[in-house]
């Protein structure tokens, strides 16, 4: 009988990666223990789904104890913890900053988004909450995490702007639904 952890299923977490694929696997057990440990360590934040993606990426590179220490460092030293606070102040500030950067560096796309009623939280929330670890190929995630550990939150803005610039032409052709 397979054990399914209450926080996640193998379908949700890096389904293409063998380490996490099977329910009850050592990868899923490690992921569960690490997320549980963090939720106990930081009771104000507790368990948040975005942490699972970051944690999974860390577990692919290091043992649980080291991954826990690095997760704590990412959350505290780099300010990611503030994004998960219930007041959402830091979270909203990041979206405001992203929109201002867009206005300065990609003004036509910024104006298109404003005219279409598209706000940064609609497309970038997962980028900030998971440090791009939820939907990108692992080799890209590892590269972004390396840069993040060197430069901090600035990396998330840089990657976000790069993605928007790369997709600019296509995005300008789309409406709100697109």
Short mmCIF file of C-alpha atoms in Angstrom, two decimals:
data_model
loop_
_atom_site.label_atom_id
_atom_site.label_comp_id
_atom_site.label_asym_id
_atom_site.label_seq_id
_atom_site.Cartn_x
_atom_site.Cartn_y
_atom_site.Cartn_z
CA UNK A 1 0.00 0.00 0.00
CA UNK A 2 1.43 3.36 -1.03
CA UNK A 3 1.58 6.19 1.46
CA UNK A 4 0.37 9.57 0.26
CA UNK A 5 1.53 12.54 2.23
CA UNK A 6 -1.14 15.14 3.01
CA UNK A 7 0.93 18.05 1.70
CA UNK A 8 1.44 16.89 -1.85
CA UNK A 9 1.12 14.12 -4.39
CA UNK A 10 3.62 12.84 -6.91
CA UNK A 11 1.52 14.40 -9.68
CA UNK A 12 2.07 17.89 -8.26
CA UNK A 13 5.75 17.82 -7.39
CA UNK A 14 8.29 17.49 -10.19
CA UNK A 15 6.41 14.61 -11.82
CA UNK A 16 9.09 13.96 -14.41
CA UNK A 17 11.80 13.43 -11.80
CA UNK A 18 12.29 9.82 -10.72
CA UNK A 19 13.32 10.81 -7.19
CA UNK A 20 9.84 12.22 -6.44
CA UNK A 21 7.70 10.26 -8.89
CA UNK A 22 6.37 7.40 -6.81
CA UNK A 23 4.17 7.81 -3.79
CA UNK A 24 6.02 6.67 -0.68
CA UNK A 25 9.43 6.92 -2.36
CA UNK A 26 12.50 8.10 -0.49
CA UNK A 27 12.30 11.39 -2.41
CA UNK A 28 8.74 12.06 -1.36
CA UNK A 29 9.55 11.02 2.21
CA UNK A 30 12.51 13.43 2.29
CA UNK A 31 10.39 16.20 0.82
CA UNK A 32 7.66 15.57 3.39
CA UNK A 33 10.12 15.56 6.31
CA UNK A 34 11.80 18.75 5.16
CA UNK A 35 8.55 20.64 4.61
CA UNK A 36 7.23 19.39 7.95
CA UNK A 37 10.45 20.40 9.71
CA UNK A 38 10.28 23.89 8.23
CA UNK A 39 6.64 24.29 9.22
CA UNK A 40 7.58 23.43 12.81
CA UNK A 41 10.71 25.61 12.73
CA UNK A 42 8.85 28.68 11.42
CA UNK A 43 5.36 28.42 12.83
CA UNK A 44 4.34 31.89 11.67
CA UNK A 45 4.80 30.85 8.03
CA UNK A 46 4.12 27.13 8.50
CA UNK A 47 3.68 25.02 5.39
CA UNK A 48 3.23 26.85 2.08
CA UNK A 49 3.00 25.03 -1.23
CA UNK A 50 5.63 27.21 -2.89
CA UNK A 51 8.20 25.92 -0.41
CA UNK A 52 7.76 22.40 -1.74
CA UNK A 53 9.15 23.30 -5.16
CA UNK A 54 12.22 25.08 -3.76
CA UNK A 55 12.78 22.27 -1.27
CA UNK A 56 12.57 19.62 -3.98
CA UNK A 57 15.22 21.40 -6.03
CA UNK A 58 17.49 21.61 -2.99
CA UNK A 59 17.00 17.90 -2.18
CA UNK A 60 18.22 16.98 -5.65
CA UNK A 61 21.60 18.50 -4.76
CA UNK A 62 22.18 17.81 -1.08
CA UNK A 63 21.16 15.73 1.94
CA UNK A 64 18.08 16.71 3.95
CA UNK A 65 20.01 18.43 6.75
CA UNK A 66 21.91 20.69 4.36
CA UNK A 67 18.76 21.36 2.33
CA UNK A 68 16.96 22.42 5.51
CA UNK A 69 19.77 24.81 6.47
CA UNK A 70 19.82 26.32 2.99
CA UNK A 71 16.02 26.64 2.96
CA UNK A 72 16.16 28.54 6.26
CA UNK A 73 18.87 30.79 4.82
CA UNK A 74 16.88 31.44 1.63
CA UNK A 75 13.78 32.25 3.63
CA UNK A 76 15.50 34.57 6.13
CA UNK A 77 18.66 36.07 4.63
CA UNK A 78 17.20 36.56 1.16
CA UNK A 79 13.79 37.77 2.34
CA UNK A 80 11.69 35.06 0.71
CA UNK A 81 10.00 34.42 4.06
CA UNK A 82 8.40 37.88 3.88
CA UNK A 83 6.59 36.90 0.68
CA UNK A 84 4.69 34.22 2.61
CA UNK A 85 3.57 36.44 5.49
CA UNK A 86 -0.16 36.83 5.93
CA UNK A 87 -0.10 40.64 5.54
CA UNK A 88 1.19 40.25 1.92
CA UNK A 89 2.99 43.61 2.20
CA UNK A 90 6.33 42.39 0.81
CA UNK A 91 4.54 40.28 -1.79
CA UNK A 92 2.65 43.32 -3.10
CA UNK A 93 5.78 45.47 -3.02
CA UNK A 94 7.56 42.97 -5.30
CA UNK A 95 4.72 43.18 -7.82
CA UNK A 96 4.77 46.96 -7.72
CA UNK A 97 8.54 46.89 -8.29
CA UNK A 98 8.17 44.48 -11.21
CA UNK A 99 5.54 46.68 -12.84
CA UNK A 100 7.77 49.76 -12.41
CA UNK A 101 10.74 47.93 -13.94
CA UNK A 102 8.51 46.84 -16.83
CA UNK A 103 7.36 50.42 -17.31
CA UNK A 104 10.99 51.55 -17.59
CA UNK A 105 12.41 48.69 -19.67
CA UNK A 106 9.45 47.33 -21.65
CA UNK A 107 7.06 50.28 -21.84
CA UNK A 108 4.96 48.96 -24.72
CA UNK A 109 4.33 45.65 -22.97
CA UNK A 110 3.63 47.42 -19.69
CA UNK A 111 1.08 49.66 -21.39
CA UNK A 112 -0.50 46.66 -23.14
CA UNK A 113 -0.83 44.87 -19.79
CA UNK A 114 -2.37 47.98 -18.17
CA UNK A 115 -4.84 48.39 -21.06
CA UNK A 116 -5.73 44.70 -20.85
CA UNK A 117 -6.18 44.75 -17.06
CA UNK A 118 -3.26 42.39 -16.47
CA UNK A 119 -1.45 42.92 -13.17
CA UNK A 120 1.88 41.42 -12.14
CA UNK A 121 0.35 39.16 -9.49
CA UNK A 122 -1.63 37.40 -12.24
CA UNK A 123 1.48 36.02 -13.94
CA UNK A 124 4.41 36.49 -11.56
CA UNK A 125 3.20 35.25 -8.18
CA UNK A 126 4.51 31.73 -8.77
CA UNK A 127 7.84 33.14 -9.96
CA UNK A 128 8.41 34.88 -6.64
CA UNK A 129 6.93 32.22 -4.36
CA UNK A 130 8.85 29.31 -5.90
CA UNK A 131 11.92 31.13 -7.27
CA UNK A 132 10.94 29.77 -10.69
CA UNK A 133 11.21 26.17 -9.43
CA UNK A 134 7.62 25.13 -10.22
CA UNK A 135 7.31 25.23 -14.00
CA UNK A 136 10.77 25.44 -15.49
CA UNK A 137 13.14 22.64 -16.53
CA UNK A 138 15.41 21.60 -13.69
CA UNK A 139 18.62 22.70 -15.39
CA UNK A 140 17.13 26.20 -15.65
CA UNK A 141 15.89 26.08 -12.04
CA UNK A 142 19.35 25.12 -10.79
CA UNK A 143 20.93 27.96 -12.75
CA UNK A 144 18.40 30.47 -11.36
CA UNK A 145 18.90 29.19 -7.80
CA UNK A 146 22.68 29.54 -8.17
CA UNK A 147 22.27 33.13 -9.32
CA UNK A 148 19.74 33.79 -6.58
CA UNK A 149 22.19 32.59 -3.93
CA UNK A 150 24.79 34.98 -5.35
CA UNK A 151 22.63 38.05 -5.95
CA UNK A 152 19.42 37.62 -3.97
CA UNK A 153 15.97 38.84 -4.99
CA UNK A 154 17.42 40.94 -7.79
CA UNK A 155 17.78 37.67 -9.75
CA UNK A 156 14.04 37.08 -9.72
CA UNK A 157 13.43 40.49 -11.26
CA UNK A 158 16.15 39.94 -13.86
CA UNK A 159 14.76 36.55 -14.91
CA UNK A 160 11.20 37.92 -14.96
CA UNK A 161 12.18 40.80 -17.23
CA UNK A 162 14.19 38.46 -19.46
CA UNK A 163 11.17 36.16 -19.83
CA UNK A 164 8.87 39.06 -20.62
CA UNK A 165 11.35 40.44 -23.16
CA UNK A 166 11.70 37.03 -24.82
CA UNK A 167 7.91 36.72 -25.05
CA UNK A 168 7.20 40.39 -25.75
CA UNK A 169 6.09 40.08 -29.39
CA UNK A 170 3.72 37.20 -28.66
CA UNK A 171 2.33 38.87 -25.53
CA UNK A 172 1.60 42.11 -27.38
CA UNK A 173 -0.65 40.17 -29.76
CA UNK A 174 -2.73 38.61 -26.98
CA UNK A 175 -5.71 39.95 -25.09
CA UNK A 176 -6.55 39.31 -21.43
CA UNK A 177 -7.76 35.77 -22.04
CA UNK A 178 -4.72 34.91 -24.15
#
